[in-house]
Amino acid sequence: MRILGIETSCDETAASVVEDGTKEIAFVLASSKEFHEKTGGVVPEIAARKQLDFIVPVLDEVFAQVPKNSIDAIAVTQGPGLIGSLIVGIEAAKALSLGLSKPVIPVNHLVAHIYANFLSHAAEEITFPAVVLVVSGGHTDLVLMLDHGRMRHLGSTLDDAAGEAFDKTARILGIADYLGGAKLSRAAAECKENILSGTLPRPMIGRDNYDFSFSGLKTAAKRLVEKGEYSVEAIACEFETAAVDVLVSKTIRAASNYNSESILLGGGVAANTPLRKRMEIEAQNLGIDLFLPDIRLCGDNASTVASAAFFNNSPTEFANLNPDPSLTITD
Ligand code: KG4
Ligand code: ZN
């Protein structure tokens, strides 16, 4: 089954074609990132206007690679995301659905991030129950995946998402104005030794729940910067270590408590090298299989949307296909 995926939840405009949920046959991605660099963050109005500029050329490029009439269904991100951006993808999906007489499948953006794993590994190797950490610029969620289509939300951040904390700290450190997570991580890697080890808090690490909080960590990093005593690299290293400590500790606790057979990561922050390495060590210690998405599929893209739609196939009526910016993973 060939599914065309469309993703327009934020500042990426993407379209992919995926066969049977696992085999990518077309991948196109455009980004309005450079416009948001100027303003130091996404301006939703600008993101939506760029979605309008990009959506037709992106779809044209996909259809230059894969004939339109070979598509069996159209999948589109329904939410969470920016309302103006979501509308563009959803209306394009509806138009294609009418034009091609094919069903349209709405996909939860967080679920799409999880399916980067099913494109990066042989799907049958991923066994359930699985604990999934979805960690991005907008979300930090722990999910118990009992099977395809059977997900239980375990916890999430109470304030900033982990990626947001990386981005804001990168800005405070003067590393990047927008999406500084990867750059902060590169600065941290310059440190041979974490001389500030234990200086920053590990928020909620000891709490017996699966929720997170990152705004205090970011504020504590700001105070360290204001002291003016430590290098950018040293603070970046301790910030990253603290964030990774919390993410790994809570994920491993959930995996252990729910007797999970697999641990999966998803979302832009899943590209973080120390997070991947630490999770690998801890999962190995517990004897649980760890699945990491390919780096290029960690961020927002449309292949994951098409894959998620294949494994959770539930076409919808047009009347129900509205954007839902606050969509969450429910039981
Ligand atoms: O999933 P994504 O592309 O968009 C959202 O849905 O939010 O995630 C983007 C987030 C940004 O906060 C970005 O700084 C972060 O992922 N990110 C990283 C790394 N690469 C991207 N954070 C830490 N380390 C990285 N290597
Ligand atoms: Zn995302």
XYZ file of C-alpha atoms and ligand atoms in Angstrom:
358
model
C 0.000 0.000 0.000
C 1.383 3.381 -1.050
C 0.642 6.300 1.252
C 1.385 9.938 0.488
C 2.271 11.723 3.741
C 1.936 15.480 4.218
C 3.446 17.352 7.176
C 2.929 21.078 7.806
C 2.648 21.367 11.600
C 5.237 24.121 12.084
C 7.991 25.492 9.843
C 8.614 22.443 7.634
C 6.583 21.706 4.520
C 7.080 18.051 3.692
C 5.652 15.336 1.482
C 6.747 11.699 1.198
C 5.519 8.475 -0.296
C 6.007 5.333 1.786
C 5.165 1.761 0.824
C 3.688 -0.574 3.455
C 4.704 1.773 6.252
C 8.392 1.006 5.974
C 9.820 1.701 2.529
C 10.376 5.332 1.560
C 10.023 5.931 -2.152
C 9.910 9.731 -2.168
C 11.016 12.306 0.414
C 10.701 16.064 -0.072
C 11.201 18.671 2.631
C 11.261 22.472 2.562
C 11.784 24.676 5.603
C 11.087 28.310 6.459
C 13.721 28.120 9.236
C 15.818 30.942 7.756
C 12.915 33.399 8.161
C 12.531 32.507 11.850
C 16.257 32.897 12.486
C 15.794 36.606 11.831
C 13.116 36.894 14.529
C 14.732 34.473 17.000
C 11.683 32.173 17.015
C 8.754 31.005 14.907
C 6.255 33.727 14.055
C 3.135 31.605 13.389
C 1.792 34.026 10.772
C 5.054 33.853 8.795
C 5.226 30.059 9.141
C 1.681 29.751 7.749
C 2.412 32.052 4.813
C 5.554 30.052 3.976
C 3.496 26.839 4.114
C 1.266 28.381 1.434
C 4.299 29.284 -0.690
C 5.873 25.823 -0.374
C 3.019 23.306 -0.399
C 2.354 23.158 -4.158
C 6.058 23.023 -5.224
C 6.712 20.324 -2.592
C 3.790 18.209 -3.810
C 4.821 18.794 -7.434
C 8.285 17.474 -6.595
C 6.873 14.335 -4.982
C 4.607 13.687 -7.960
C 7.588 14.105 -10.295
C 9.068 11.058 -8.492
C 5.932 8.962 -7.930
C 2.888 8.937 -10.236
C -0.187 10.445 -8.581
C -2.406 7.562 -9.626
C -0.227 5.003 -7.803
C -1.140 6.508 -4.398
C -3.617 4.469 -2.311
C -4.248 6.964 0.513
C -3.265 10.398 1.754
C -2.045 10.918 5.319
C -1.737 14.331 6.925
C -0.654 15.750 10.274
C -3.783 16.819 12.158
C -2.042 18.255 15.263
C -0.535 19.259 17.595
C 1.016 22.209 15.803
C 0.461 25.776 14.679
C -3.111 26.227 13.492
C -2.265 28.291 10.395
C 0.414 25.817 9.312
C -1.771 22.757 9.968
C -4.644 24.169 7.899
C -2.439 24.366 4.792
C -1.509 20.672 4.902
C -5.008 19.532 5.778
C -6.677 21.513 3.007
C -4.086 20.215 0.510
C -4.802 16.645 1.675
C -8.555 17.176 1.281
C -8.104 18.590 -2.221
C -5.933 15.642 -3.252
C -8.349 13.206 -1.666
C -11.202 14.649 -3.737
C -9.116 14.869 -6.891
C -7.686 11.341 -6.685
C -10.723 9.708 -5.008
C -8.531 8.293 -2.262
C -9.157 8.205 1.500
C -7.490 10.672 3.818
C -5.952 9.556 7.124
C -5.324 12.107 9.915
C -2.142 11.529 11.931
C -1.134 12.770 15.384
C 2.205 14.615 15.108
C 3.612 12.911 18.214
C 2.658 9.480 16.896
C 4.357 10.347 13.595
C 7.618 11.011 15.491
C 7.404 7.499 16.997
C 7.178 5.927 13.534
C 10.647 7.191 12.574
C 11.685 3.971 14.337
C 9.617 1.758 12.030
C 11.312 3.367 9.025
C 14.774 2.995 10.580
C 14.527 -0.661 11.689
C 12.810 -3.839 10.531
C 9.309 -3.223 11.929
C 8.922 -6.799 13.222
C 12.027 -6.410 15.405
C 10.281 -3.802 17.546
C 8.362 -5.751 20.145
C 5.715 -4.531 22.592
C 5.149 -3.276 25.196
C 7.480 -0.421 24.317
C 8.192 2.746 26.249
C 8.636 5.726 23.949
C 10.269 9.057 24.738
C 9.026 11.718 22.322
C 11.270 14.681 22.815
C 11.110 17.720 20.553
C 10.942 21.500 20.479
C 7.278 21.452 21.417
C 6.894 18.242 23.447
C 8.442 15.957 25.978
C 6.235 12.918 26.482
C 6.570 9.390 27.766
C 4.225 6.959 26.064
C 3.535 3.286 26.684
C 2.969 1.606 23.341
C 1.100 -1.685 23.789
C 0.725 -2.221 20.059
C 0.109 -0.205 16.900
C -2.877 2.003 17.656
C -2.722 1.229 21.383
C -0.870 3.972 23.200
C -1.110 5.145 26.779
C 0.190 8.555 27.742
C 2.370 8.277 30.859
C 3.549 11.826 31.410
C 4.815 15.015 29.853
C 6.556 18.265 30.619
C 4.752 20.633 32.938
C 6.391 23.682 31.350
C 9.120 23.929 28.686
C 9.778 21.032 26.331
C 13.335 19.669 26.436
C 14.090 21.018 22.936
C 12.704 24.394 23.929
C 15.027 24.430 26.959
C 17.980 23.546 24.690
C 16.969 26.351 22.308
C 16.476 28.982 25.027
C 19.728 28.048 26.770
C 21.572 28.203 23.452
C 20.219 31.715 23.009
C 21.243 32.717 26.561
C 24.734 31.348 25.841
C 24.873 33.366 22.613
C 25.251 30.193 20.514
C 22.169 30.519 18.275
C 19.050 32.658 18.016
C 16.761 29.866 16.836
C 16.846 26.060 17.108
C 20.163 25.998 18.955
C 19.899 22.432 20.334
C 22.381 20.832 17.951
C 24.787 23.778 18.252
C 24.626 23.685 22.057
C 25.426 19.974 21.901
C 28.431 20.653 19.656
C 29.700 23.286 22.133
C 29.220 20.814 25.007
C 31.234 18.189 23.127
C 34.248 20.529 23.250
C 34.503 19.848 27.000
C 36.864 17.030 27.900
C 35.540 16.994 31.470
C 32.350 18.364 33.023
C 33.891 20.737 35.582
C 30.426 21.954 36.635
C 29.095 18.446 37.269
C 26.087 18.542 39.621
C 25.903 22.364 39.664
C 22.607 22.546 37.765
C 19.377 20.924 39.028
C 17.961 17.671 37.609
C 14.292 18.748 37.894
C 11.810 16.101 39.068
C 14.354 13.293 38.661
C 13.403 11.761 42.004
C 9.632 12.176 41.637
C 7.706 8.969 41.319
C 5.898 9.992 38.139
C 6.630 10.397 34.429
C 6.358 14.153 34.210
C 9.197 16.547 33.441
C 10.038 20.204 34.023
C 12.777 22.083 32.200
C 12.122 25.779 32.778
C 13.978 25.807 36.130
C 16.986 24.135 34.549
C 17.099 26.812 31.857
C 16.816 29.587 34.498
C 19.590 28.004 36.592
C 21.793 27.879 33.471
C 21.037 31.596 32.922
C 22.247 32.370 36.465
C 25.491 30.495 35.783
C 25.980 32.541 32.617
C 25.344 35.763 34.555
C 28.084 34.883 37.052
C 30.496 35.261 34.167
C 32.905 32.702 35.643
C 32.489 29.770 33.283
C 32.994 29.167 29.591
C 30.089 28.666 27.185
C 31.313 25.105 26.594
C 31.392 24.255 30.326
C 27.848 25.524 30.914
C 26.565 23.858 27.737
C 28.086 20.565 28.891
C 26.509 20.690 32.365
C 23.145 21.803 30.931
C 23.117 18.951 28.429
C 24.214 16.424 31.045
C 21.443 17.548 33.426
C 18.759 17.362 30.709
C 19.978 13.932 29.566
C 20.144 12.672 33.179
C 16.447 13.445 33.656
C 15.296 12.145 30.254
C 17.204 8.870 30.600
C 16.314 8.291 34.241
C 12.548 8.738 33.744
C 12.477 6.680 30.546
C 14.404 3.828 32.121
C 12.160 3.882 35.208
C 9.059 3.691 33.001
C 10.561 0.860 30.931
C 11.394 -1.070 34.067
C 8.045 -0.472 35.815
C 6.016 -1.471 32.734
C 8.216 -4.491 31.909
C 8.747 -3.073 28.472
C 10.520 -5.120 25.833
C 11.660 -2.099 23.836
C 12.536 1.539 24.311
C 12.031 3.933 21.382
C 13.054 7.558 20.962
C 11.470 10.118 18.658
C 11.463 13.863 17.939
C 14.165 16.398 17.124
C 16.034 15.984 20.430
C 16.345 12.236 19.744
C 19.211 13.316 17.442
C 21.223 14.325 20.537
C 24.369 12.184 20.767
C 24.774 12.022 24.589
C 21.066 11.169 24.935
C 21.426 8.316 22.428
C 24.624 7.025 24.035
C 23.372 7.184 27.625
C 20.078 5.552 26.713
C 22.009 2.775 24.962
C 24.094 2.038 28.054
C 21.134 2.099 30.458
C 18.893 0.006 28.198
C 21.658 -2.548 27.809
C 22.056 -2.716 31.603
C 18.343 -3.514 31.872
C 18.408 -5.990 28.984
C 15.816 -4.001 27.021
C 16.127 -3.477 23.254
C 16.708 0.156 22.329
C 15.583 1.507 18.954
C 16.918 4.856 17.798
C 15.520 6.640 14.746
C 17.868 7.602 11.895
C 19.085 11.148 12.553
C 17.505 12.483 9.350
C 14.078 11.221 10.496
C 14.220 12.657 14.038
C 12.907 16.087 13.045
C 9.599 16.871 11.367
C 9.134 15.105 8.019
C 6.360 13.425 6.067
C 7.703 9.847 5.832
C 6.859 9.326 9.504
C 3.323 10.615 8.844
C 2.822 8.086 6.045
C 4.294 5.266 8.155
C 2.105 6.091 11.174
C -0.954 6.144 8.900
C -0.156 2.673 7.531
C 0.156 1.071 10.971
C -2.830 2.919 12.473
C -4.981 3.069 9.360
C -8.219 4.837 10.138
C -9.490 6.982 7.262
C -11.824 9.722 8.355
C -14.837 11.596 7.059
C -14.102 15.019 5.609
C -16.384 16.610 8.168
C -14.138 15.314 10.991
C -10.896 16.334 9.371
C -10.126 19.569 11.132
C -6.787 20.736 12.484
C -6.387 20.201 16.221
C -3.433 22.204 17.557
C -3.703 20.683 21.032
C -4.112 17.024 20.045
C -2.495 14.733 22.610
C -1.903 11.003 22.782
C -4.848 9.493 24.618
C -5.420 5.964 25.878
O 10.802 17.440 16.209
P 11.334 18.760 15.832
O 12.037 18.896 14.495
O 10.242 19.863 15.850
C 9.246 19.893 16.806
O 8.233 19.184 16.629
O 9.467 20.605 17.806
O 12.344 19.187 17.013
C 13.103 20.353 16.980
C 13.866 20.453 18.285
C 14.503 21.832 18.488
O 14.244 22.257 19.813
C 15.978 21.544 18.266
O 16.857 22.450 18.914
C 16.100 20.154 18.838
O 14.939 19.505 18.348
N 17.318 19.438 18.429
C 18.289 19.064 19.287
C 19.299 18.430 18.519
N 18.891 18.451 17.199
C 17.668 19.076 17.179
N 18.386 19.190 20.629
C 19.505 18.701 21.218
N 20.506 18.090 20.545
C 20.444 17.937 19.206
N 21.431 17.317 18.552
Zn 7.922 17.539 15.755
